[in-house]
mmCIF file of C-alpha atoms and ligand atoms in Angstrom:
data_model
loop_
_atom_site.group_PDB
_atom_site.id
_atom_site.type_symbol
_atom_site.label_atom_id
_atom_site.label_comp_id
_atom_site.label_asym_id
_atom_site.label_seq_id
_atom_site.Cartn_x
_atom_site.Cartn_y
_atom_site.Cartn_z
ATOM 1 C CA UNK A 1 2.344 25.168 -30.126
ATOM 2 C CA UNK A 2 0.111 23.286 -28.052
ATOM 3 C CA UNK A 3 2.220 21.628 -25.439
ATOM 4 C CA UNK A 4 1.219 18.286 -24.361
ATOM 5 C CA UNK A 5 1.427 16.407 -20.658
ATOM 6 C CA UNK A 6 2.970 13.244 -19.347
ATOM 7 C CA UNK A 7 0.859 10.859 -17.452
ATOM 8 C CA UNK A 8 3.785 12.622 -14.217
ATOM 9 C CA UNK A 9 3.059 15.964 -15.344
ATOM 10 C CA UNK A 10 -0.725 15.215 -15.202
ATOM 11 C CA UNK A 11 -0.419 14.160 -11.697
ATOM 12 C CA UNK A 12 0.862 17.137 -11.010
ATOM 13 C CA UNK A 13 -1.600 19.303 -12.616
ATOM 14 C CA UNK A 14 -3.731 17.279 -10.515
ATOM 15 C CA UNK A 15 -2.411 18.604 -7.151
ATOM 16 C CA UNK A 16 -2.016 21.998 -8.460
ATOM 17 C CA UNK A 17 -6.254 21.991 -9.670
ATOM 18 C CA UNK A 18 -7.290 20.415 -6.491
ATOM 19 C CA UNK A 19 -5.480 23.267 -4.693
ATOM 20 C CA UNK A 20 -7.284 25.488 -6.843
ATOM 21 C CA UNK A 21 -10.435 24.333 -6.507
ATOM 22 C CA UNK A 22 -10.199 23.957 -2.266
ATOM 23 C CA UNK A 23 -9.178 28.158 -2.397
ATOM 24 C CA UNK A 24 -11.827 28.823 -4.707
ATOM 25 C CA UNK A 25 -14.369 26.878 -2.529
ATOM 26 C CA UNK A 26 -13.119 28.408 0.901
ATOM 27 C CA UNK A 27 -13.652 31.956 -0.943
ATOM 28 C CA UNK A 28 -17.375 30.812 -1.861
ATOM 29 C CA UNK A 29 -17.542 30.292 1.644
ATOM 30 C CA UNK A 30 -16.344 33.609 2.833
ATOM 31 C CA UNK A 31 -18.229 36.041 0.379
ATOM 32 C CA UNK A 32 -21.409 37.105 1.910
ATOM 33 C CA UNK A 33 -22.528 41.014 2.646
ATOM 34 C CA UNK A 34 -20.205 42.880 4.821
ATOM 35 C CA UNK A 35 -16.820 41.261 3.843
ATOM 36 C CA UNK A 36 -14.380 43.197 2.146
ATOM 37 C CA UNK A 37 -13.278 41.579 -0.894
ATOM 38 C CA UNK A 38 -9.056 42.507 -0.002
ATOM 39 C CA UNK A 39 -10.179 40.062 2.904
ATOM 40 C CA UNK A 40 -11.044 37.420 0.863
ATOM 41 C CA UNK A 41 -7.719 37.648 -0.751
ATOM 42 C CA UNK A 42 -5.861 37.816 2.374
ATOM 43 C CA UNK A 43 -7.446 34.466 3.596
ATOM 44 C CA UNK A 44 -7.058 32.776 -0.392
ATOM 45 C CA UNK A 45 -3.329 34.036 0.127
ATOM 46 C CA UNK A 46 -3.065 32.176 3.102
ATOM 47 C CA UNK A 47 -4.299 29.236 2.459
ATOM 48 C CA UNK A 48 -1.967 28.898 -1.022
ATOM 49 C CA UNK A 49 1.301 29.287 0.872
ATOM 50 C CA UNK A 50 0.145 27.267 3.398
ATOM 51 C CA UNK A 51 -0.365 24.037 1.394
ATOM 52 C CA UNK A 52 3.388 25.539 -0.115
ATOM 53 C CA UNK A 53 2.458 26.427 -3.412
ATOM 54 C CA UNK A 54 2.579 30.904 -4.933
ATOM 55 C CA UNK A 55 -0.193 32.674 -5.886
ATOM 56 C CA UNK A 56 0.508 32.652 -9.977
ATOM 57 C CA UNK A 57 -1.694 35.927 -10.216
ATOM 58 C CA UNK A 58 0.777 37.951 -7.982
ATOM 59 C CA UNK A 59 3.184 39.506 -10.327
ATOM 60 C CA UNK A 60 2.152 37.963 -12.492
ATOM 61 C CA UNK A 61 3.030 41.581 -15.497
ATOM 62 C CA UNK A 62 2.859 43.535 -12.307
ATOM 63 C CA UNK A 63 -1.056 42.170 -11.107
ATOM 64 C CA UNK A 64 -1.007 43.198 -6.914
ATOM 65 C CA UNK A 65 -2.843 40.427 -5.626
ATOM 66 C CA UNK A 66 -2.959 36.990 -5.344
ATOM 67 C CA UNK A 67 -6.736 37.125 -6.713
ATOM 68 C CA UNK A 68 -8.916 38.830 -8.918
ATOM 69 C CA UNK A 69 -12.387 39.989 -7.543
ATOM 70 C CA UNK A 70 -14.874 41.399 -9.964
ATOM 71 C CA UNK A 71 -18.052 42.649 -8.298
ATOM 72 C CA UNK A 72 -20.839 43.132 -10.902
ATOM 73 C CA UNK A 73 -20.133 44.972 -13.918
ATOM 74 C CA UNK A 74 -16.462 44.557 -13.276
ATOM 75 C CA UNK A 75 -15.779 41.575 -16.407
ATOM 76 C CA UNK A 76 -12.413 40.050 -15.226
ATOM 77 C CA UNK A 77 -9.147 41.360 -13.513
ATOM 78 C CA UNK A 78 -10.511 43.469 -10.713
ATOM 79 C CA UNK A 79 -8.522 44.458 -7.652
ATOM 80 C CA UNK A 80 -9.342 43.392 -4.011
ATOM 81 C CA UNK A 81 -10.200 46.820 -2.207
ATOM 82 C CA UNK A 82 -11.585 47.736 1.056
ATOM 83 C CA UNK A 83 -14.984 47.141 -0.857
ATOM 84 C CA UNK A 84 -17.756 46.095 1.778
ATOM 85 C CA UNK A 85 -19.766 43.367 -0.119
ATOM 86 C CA UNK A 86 -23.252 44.266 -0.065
ATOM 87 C CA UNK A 87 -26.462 41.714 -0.360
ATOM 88 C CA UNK A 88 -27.507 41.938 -3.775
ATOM 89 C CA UNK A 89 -24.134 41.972 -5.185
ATOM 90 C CA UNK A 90 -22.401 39.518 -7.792
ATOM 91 C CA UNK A 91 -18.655 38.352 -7.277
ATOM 92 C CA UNK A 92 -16.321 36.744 -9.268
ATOM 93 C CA UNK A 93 -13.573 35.341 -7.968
ATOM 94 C CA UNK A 94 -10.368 34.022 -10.160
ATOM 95 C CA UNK A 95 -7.583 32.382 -8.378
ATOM 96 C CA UNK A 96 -4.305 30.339 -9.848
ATOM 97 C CA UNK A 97 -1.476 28.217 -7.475
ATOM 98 C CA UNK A 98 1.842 27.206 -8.325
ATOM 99 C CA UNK A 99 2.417 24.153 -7.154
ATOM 100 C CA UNK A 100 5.319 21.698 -7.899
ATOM 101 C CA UNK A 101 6.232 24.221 -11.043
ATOM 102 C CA UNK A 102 2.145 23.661 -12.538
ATOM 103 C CA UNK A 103 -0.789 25.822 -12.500
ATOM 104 C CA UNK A 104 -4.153 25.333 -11.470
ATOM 105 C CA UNK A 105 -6.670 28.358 -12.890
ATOM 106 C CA UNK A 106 -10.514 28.306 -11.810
ATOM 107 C CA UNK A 107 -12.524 31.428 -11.517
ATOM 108 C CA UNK A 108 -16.319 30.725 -10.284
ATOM 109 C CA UNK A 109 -19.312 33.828 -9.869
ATOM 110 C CA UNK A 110 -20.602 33.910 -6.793
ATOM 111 C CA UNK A 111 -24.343 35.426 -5.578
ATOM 112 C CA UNK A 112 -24.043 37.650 -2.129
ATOM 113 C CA UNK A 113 -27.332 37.340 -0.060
ATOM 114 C CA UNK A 114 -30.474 37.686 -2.217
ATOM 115 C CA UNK A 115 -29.530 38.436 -5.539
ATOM 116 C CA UNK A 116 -32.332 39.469 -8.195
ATOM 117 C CA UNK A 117 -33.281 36.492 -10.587
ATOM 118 C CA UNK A 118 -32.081 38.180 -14.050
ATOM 119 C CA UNK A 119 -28.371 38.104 -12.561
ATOM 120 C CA UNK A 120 -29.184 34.723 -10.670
ATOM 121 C CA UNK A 121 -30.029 33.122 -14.087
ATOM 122 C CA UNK A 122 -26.835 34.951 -16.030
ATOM 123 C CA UNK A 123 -24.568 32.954 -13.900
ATOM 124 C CA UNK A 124 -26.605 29.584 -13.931
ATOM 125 C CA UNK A 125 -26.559 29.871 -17.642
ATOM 126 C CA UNK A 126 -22.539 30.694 -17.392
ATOM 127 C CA UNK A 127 -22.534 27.367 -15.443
ATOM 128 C CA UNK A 128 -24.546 25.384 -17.827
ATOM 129 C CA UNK A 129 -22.042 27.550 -20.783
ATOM 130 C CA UNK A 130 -18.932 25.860 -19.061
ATOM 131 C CA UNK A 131 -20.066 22.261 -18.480
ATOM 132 C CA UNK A 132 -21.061 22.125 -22.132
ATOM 133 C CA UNK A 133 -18.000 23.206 -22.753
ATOM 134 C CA UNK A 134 -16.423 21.036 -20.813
ATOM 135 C CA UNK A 135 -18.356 17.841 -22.528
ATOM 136 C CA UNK A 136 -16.010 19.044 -25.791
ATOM 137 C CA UNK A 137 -12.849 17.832 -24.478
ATOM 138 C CA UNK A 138 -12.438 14.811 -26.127
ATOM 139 C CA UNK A 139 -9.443 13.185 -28.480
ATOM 140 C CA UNK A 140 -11.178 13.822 -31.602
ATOM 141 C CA UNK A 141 -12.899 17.007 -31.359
ATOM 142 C CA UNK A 142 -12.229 20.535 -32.333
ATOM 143 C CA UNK A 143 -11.060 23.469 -30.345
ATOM 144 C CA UNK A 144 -13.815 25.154 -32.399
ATOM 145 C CA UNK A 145 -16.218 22.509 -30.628
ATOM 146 C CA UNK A 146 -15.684 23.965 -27.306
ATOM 147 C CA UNK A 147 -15.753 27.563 -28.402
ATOM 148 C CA UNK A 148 -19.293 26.997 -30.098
ATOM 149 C CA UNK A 149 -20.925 25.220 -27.443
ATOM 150 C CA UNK A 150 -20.171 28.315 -24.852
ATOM 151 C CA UNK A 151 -21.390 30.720 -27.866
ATOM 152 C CA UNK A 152 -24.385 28.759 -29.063
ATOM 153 C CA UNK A 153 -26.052 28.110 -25.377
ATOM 154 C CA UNK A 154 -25.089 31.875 -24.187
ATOM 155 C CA UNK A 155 -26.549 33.420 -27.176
ATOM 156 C CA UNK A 156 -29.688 31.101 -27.350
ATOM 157 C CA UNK A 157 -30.285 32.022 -23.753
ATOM 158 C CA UNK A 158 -30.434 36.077 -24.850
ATOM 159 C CA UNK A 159 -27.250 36.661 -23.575
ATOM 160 C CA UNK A 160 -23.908 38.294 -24.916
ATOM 161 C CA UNK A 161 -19.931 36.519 -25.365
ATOM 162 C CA UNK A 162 -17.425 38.526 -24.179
ATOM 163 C CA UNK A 163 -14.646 38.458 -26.842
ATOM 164 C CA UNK A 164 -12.189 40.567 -25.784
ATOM 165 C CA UNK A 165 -10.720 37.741 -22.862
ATOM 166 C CA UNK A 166 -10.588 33.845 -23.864
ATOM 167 C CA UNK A 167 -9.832 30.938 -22.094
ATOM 168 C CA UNK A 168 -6.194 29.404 -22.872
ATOM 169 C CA UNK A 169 -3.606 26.348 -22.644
ATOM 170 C CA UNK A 170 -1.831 25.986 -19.152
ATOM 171 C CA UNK A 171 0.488 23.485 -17.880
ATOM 172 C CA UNK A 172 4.100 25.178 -16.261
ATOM 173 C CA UNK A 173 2.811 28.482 -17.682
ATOM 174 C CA UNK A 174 -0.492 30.050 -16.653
ATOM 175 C CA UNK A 175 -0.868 31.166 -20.423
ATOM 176 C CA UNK A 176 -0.147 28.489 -23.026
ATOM 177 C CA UNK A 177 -0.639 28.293 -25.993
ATOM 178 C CA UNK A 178 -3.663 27.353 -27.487
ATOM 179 C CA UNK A 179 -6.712 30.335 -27.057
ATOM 180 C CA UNK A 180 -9.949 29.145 -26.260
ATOM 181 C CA UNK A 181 -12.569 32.309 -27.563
ATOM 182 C CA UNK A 182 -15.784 31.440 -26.021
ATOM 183 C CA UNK A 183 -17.293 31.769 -29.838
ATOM 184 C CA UNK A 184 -16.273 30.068 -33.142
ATOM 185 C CA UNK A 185 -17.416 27.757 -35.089
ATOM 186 C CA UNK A 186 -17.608 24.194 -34.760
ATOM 187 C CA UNK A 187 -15.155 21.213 -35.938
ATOM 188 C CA UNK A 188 -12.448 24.577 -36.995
ATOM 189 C CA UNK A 189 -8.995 24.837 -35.261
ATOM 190 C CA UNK A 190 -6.509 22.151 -33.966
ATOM 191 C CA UNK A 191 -7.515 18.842 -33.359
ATOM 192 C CA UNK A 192 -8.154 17.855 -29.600
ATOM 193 C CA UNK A 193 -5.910 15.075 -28.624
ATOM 194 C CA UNK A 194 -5.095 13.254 -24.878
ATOM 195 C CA UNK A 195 -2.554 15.295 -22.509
ATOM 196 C CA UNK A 196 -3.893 18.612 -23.744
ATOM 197 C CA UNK A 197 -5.057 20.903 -20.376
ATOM 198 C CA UNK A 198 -7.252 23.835 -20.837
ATOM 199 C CA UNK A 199 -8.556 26.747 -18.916
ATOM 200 C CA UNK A 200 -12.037 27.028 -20.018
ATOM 201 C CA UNK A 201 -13.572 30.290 -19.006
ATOM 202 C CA UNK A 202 -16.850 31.762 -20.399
ATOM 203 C CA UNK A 203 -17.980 34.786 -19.481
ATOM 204 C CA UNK A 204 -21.293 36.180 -20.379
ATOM 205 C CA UNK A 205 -22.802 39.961 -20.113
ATOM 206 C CA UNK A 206 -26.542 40.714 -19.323
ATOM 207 C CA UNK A 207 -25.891 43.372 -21.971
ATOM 208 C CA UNK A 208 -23.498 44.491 -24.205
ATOM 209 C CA UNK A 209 -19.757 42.296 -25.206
ATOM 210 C CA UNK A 210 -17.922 45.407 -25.258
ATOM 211 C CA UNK A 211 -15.932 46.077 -22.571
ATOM 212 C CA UNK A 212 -13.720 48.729 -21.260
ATOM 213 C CA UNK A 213 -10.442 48.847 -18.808
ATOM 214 C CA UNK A 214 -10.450 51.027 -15.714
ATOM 215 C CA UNK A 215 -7.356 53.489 -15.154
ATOM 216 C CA UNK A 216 -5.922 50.978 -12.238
ATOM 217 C CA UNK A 217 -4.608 49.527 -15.901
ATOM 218 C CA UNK A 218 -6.103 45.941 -15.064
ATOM 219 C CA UNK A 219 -10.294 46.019 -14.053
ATOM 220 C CA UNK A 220 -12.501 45.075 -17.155
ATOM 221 C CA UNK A 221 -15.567 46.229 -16.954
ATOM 222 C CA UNK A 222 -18.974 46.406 -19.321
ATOM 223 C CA UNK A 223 -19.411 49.233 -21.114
ATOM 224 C CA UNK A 224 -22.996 49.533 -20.299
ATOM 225 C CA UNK A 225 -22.849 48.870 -16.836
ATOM 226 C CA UNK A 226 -25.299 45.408 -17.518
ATOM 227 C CA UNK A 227 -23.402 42.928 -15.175
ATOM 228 C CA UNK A 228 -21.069 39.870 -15.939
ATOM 229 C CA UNK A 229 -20.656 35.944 -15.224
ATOM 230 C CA UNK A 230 -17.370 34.409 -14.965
ATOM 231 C CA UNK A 231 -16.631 30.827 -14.451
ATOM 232 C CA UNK A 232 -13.478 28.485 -15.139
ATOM 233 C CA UNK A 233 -12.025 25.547 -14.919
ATOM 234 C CA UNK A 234 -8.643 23.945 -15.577
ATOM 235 C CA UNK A 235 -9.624 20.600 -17.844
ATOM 236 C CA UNK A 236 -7.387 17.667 -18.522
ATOM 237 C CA UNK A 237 -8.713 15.961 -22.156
ATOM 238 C CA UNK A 238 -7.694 12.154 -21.485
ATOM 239 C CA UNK A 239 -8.628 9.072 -23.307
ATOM 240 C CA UNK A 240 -11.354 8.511 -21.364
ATOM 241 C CA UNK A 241 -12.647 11.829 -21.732
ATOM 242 C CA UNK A 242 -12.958 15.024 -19.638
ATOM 243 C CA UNK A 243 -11.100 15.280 -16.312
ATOM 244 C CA UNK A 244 -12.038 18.419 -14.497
ATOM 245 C CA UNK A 245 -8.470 19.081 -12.274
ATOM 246 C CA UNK A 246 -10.449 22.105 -10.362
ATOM 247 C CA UNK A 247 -13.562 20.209 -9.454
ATOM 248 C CA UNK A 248 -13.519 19.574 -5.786
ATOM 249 C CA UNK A 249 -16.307 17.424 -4.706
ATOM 250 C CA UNK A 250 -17.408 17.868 -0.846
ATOM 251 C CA UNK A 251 -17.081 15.536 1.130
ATOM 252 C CA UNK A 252 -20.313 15.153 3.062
ATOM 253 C CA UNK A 253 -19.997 13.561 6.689
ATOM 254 C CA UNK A 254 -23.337 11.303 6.057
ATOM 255 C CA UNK A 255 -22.478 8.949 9.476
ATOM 256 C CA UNK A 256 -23.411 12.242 11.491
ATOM 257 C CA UNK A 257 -26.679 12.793 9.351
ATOM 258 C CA UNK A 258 -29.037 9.787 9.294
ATOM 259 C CA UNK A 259 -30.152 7.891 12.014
ATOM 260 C CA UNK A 260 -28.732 4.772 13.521
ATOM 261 C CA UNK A 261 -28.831 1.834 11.690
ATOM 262 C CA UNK A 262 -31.364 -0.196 13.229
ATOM 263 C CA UNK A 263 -29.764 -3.806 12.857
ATOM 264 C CA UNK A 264 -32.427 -6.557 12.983
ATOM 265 C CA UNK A 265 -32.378 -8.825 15.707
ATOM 266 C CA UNK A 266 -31.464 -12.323 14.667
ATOM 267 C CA UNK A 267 -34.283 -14.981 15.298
HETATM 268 MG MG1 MG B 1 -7.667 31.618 -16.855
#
């Protein structure tokens, strides 16, 4: 059952997505070559019980860390390790906080140093996969709508759906019902309506779907090796259309960046 929010309970997915969104962003801002990627968990860690919400990943069935870090042809679920982040690489990073009893999910892939064009251009089109997405939750649409707008851009843009992981529901549970696949066909499945919240996470191979789970019990990785794109955010479908609760916009000191105004002088 798809489990609808209150305008209160929507405010507080708010808080909990904006959280979200600030650790993911601080992580982006840590990843470059030379970092280890159990330090960039260390410092997301921090900054989630700091603001005094839990890292949901954390036990969450017995996961170890607070986030998942996936470095190339690692899919989804991979463990922080003393790792040194080299230029070249791909990382995704997937983080979800607790906060006020709701979870905020977002996952984002980010490029370390100079990374070669083919993978540049499998995580733009993962971007341009999610905000299409993202455009299909309305009142009125399909959960097959979102689903086939991930699979029909991906696929037109030569690349492959992973099928074995899907985005979900979320709300006082990380995993609620309903699942989003990142294929399907259009105008299937439940009916969209206002107070629904999604995680909607595409992730798209340079190769193969298949996939494969390491003997740690949790890393996915590709089968062939081929690298993978992961990207998510935690979506609020409102009357007025798509609210993105992970989106956190910069704020951009623009005083300290142009010139003085020149004020005329009065005649
Ligand atoms: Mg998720």
């Amino acid at each position: 059952m798809i489990i609808g929010k209150s305008k209160k309970e929507l405010e507080k997915m708010r808080a909990a997505g904006r959280l979200a969104g600030q650790v993911r962003e601080h992580m982006r801002g840590l990843a470059r070559p030379g970092i280890t990627t159990l330090e960039i968990n260390r410092e997301a860690e921090k900054l989630i019980r700091d603001a005094g919400a839990l890292p949901t990943f954390k036990g969450y069935h017995g996961f170890p860390y607070a986030i998942c870090a996936s470095v190339n042809e690692q899919v989804v679920h991979g463990f922080p390790s003393n790792y040194l982040l080299r230029d070249g690489d791909i990382l995704s990073v997937d983080v979800g906080v607790t906060l006020s009893g709701y979870v905020g999910d977002t996952a984002t892939t980010i490029p370390i140093g100079s990374v070669r064009p083919e993978w540049l251009r499998l995580i733009h089109v993962s971007e341009e996969c999610l905000a299409l997405a993202i455009e299909e939750c309305r009142p009125g649409r399909y959960l097959g709508d979102i689903s086939s707008a991930v699979q029909f851009h991906a696929e037109a843009q030569g690349y492959s759906i992973v099928r074995d992981y899907v985005g979900h529901g979320i709300g006082r549970k990380m995993h609620e019902d309903p699942q989003i696949p990142n294929y399907g066909k259009p105008g299937t499945g439940p009916r969209l309506k206002a107070g629904y919240v999604f995680a909607v996470e595409p992730m798209l191979n340079l190769g193969t779907q298949h996939t494969k789970t390491l003997a740690d019990g949790w890393t996915v990785v590709t089968v062939d090796g081929q690298p993978s794109a992961h990207v998510e955010h935690t979506v609020a479908i409102t009357e007025a259309g798509p609210e993105v609760l992970t989106k956190v916009v910069e704020v951009v000191d623009f005083e300290s960046q142009l010139p003085p105004l020149e004020v005329a002088a009065r005649t």
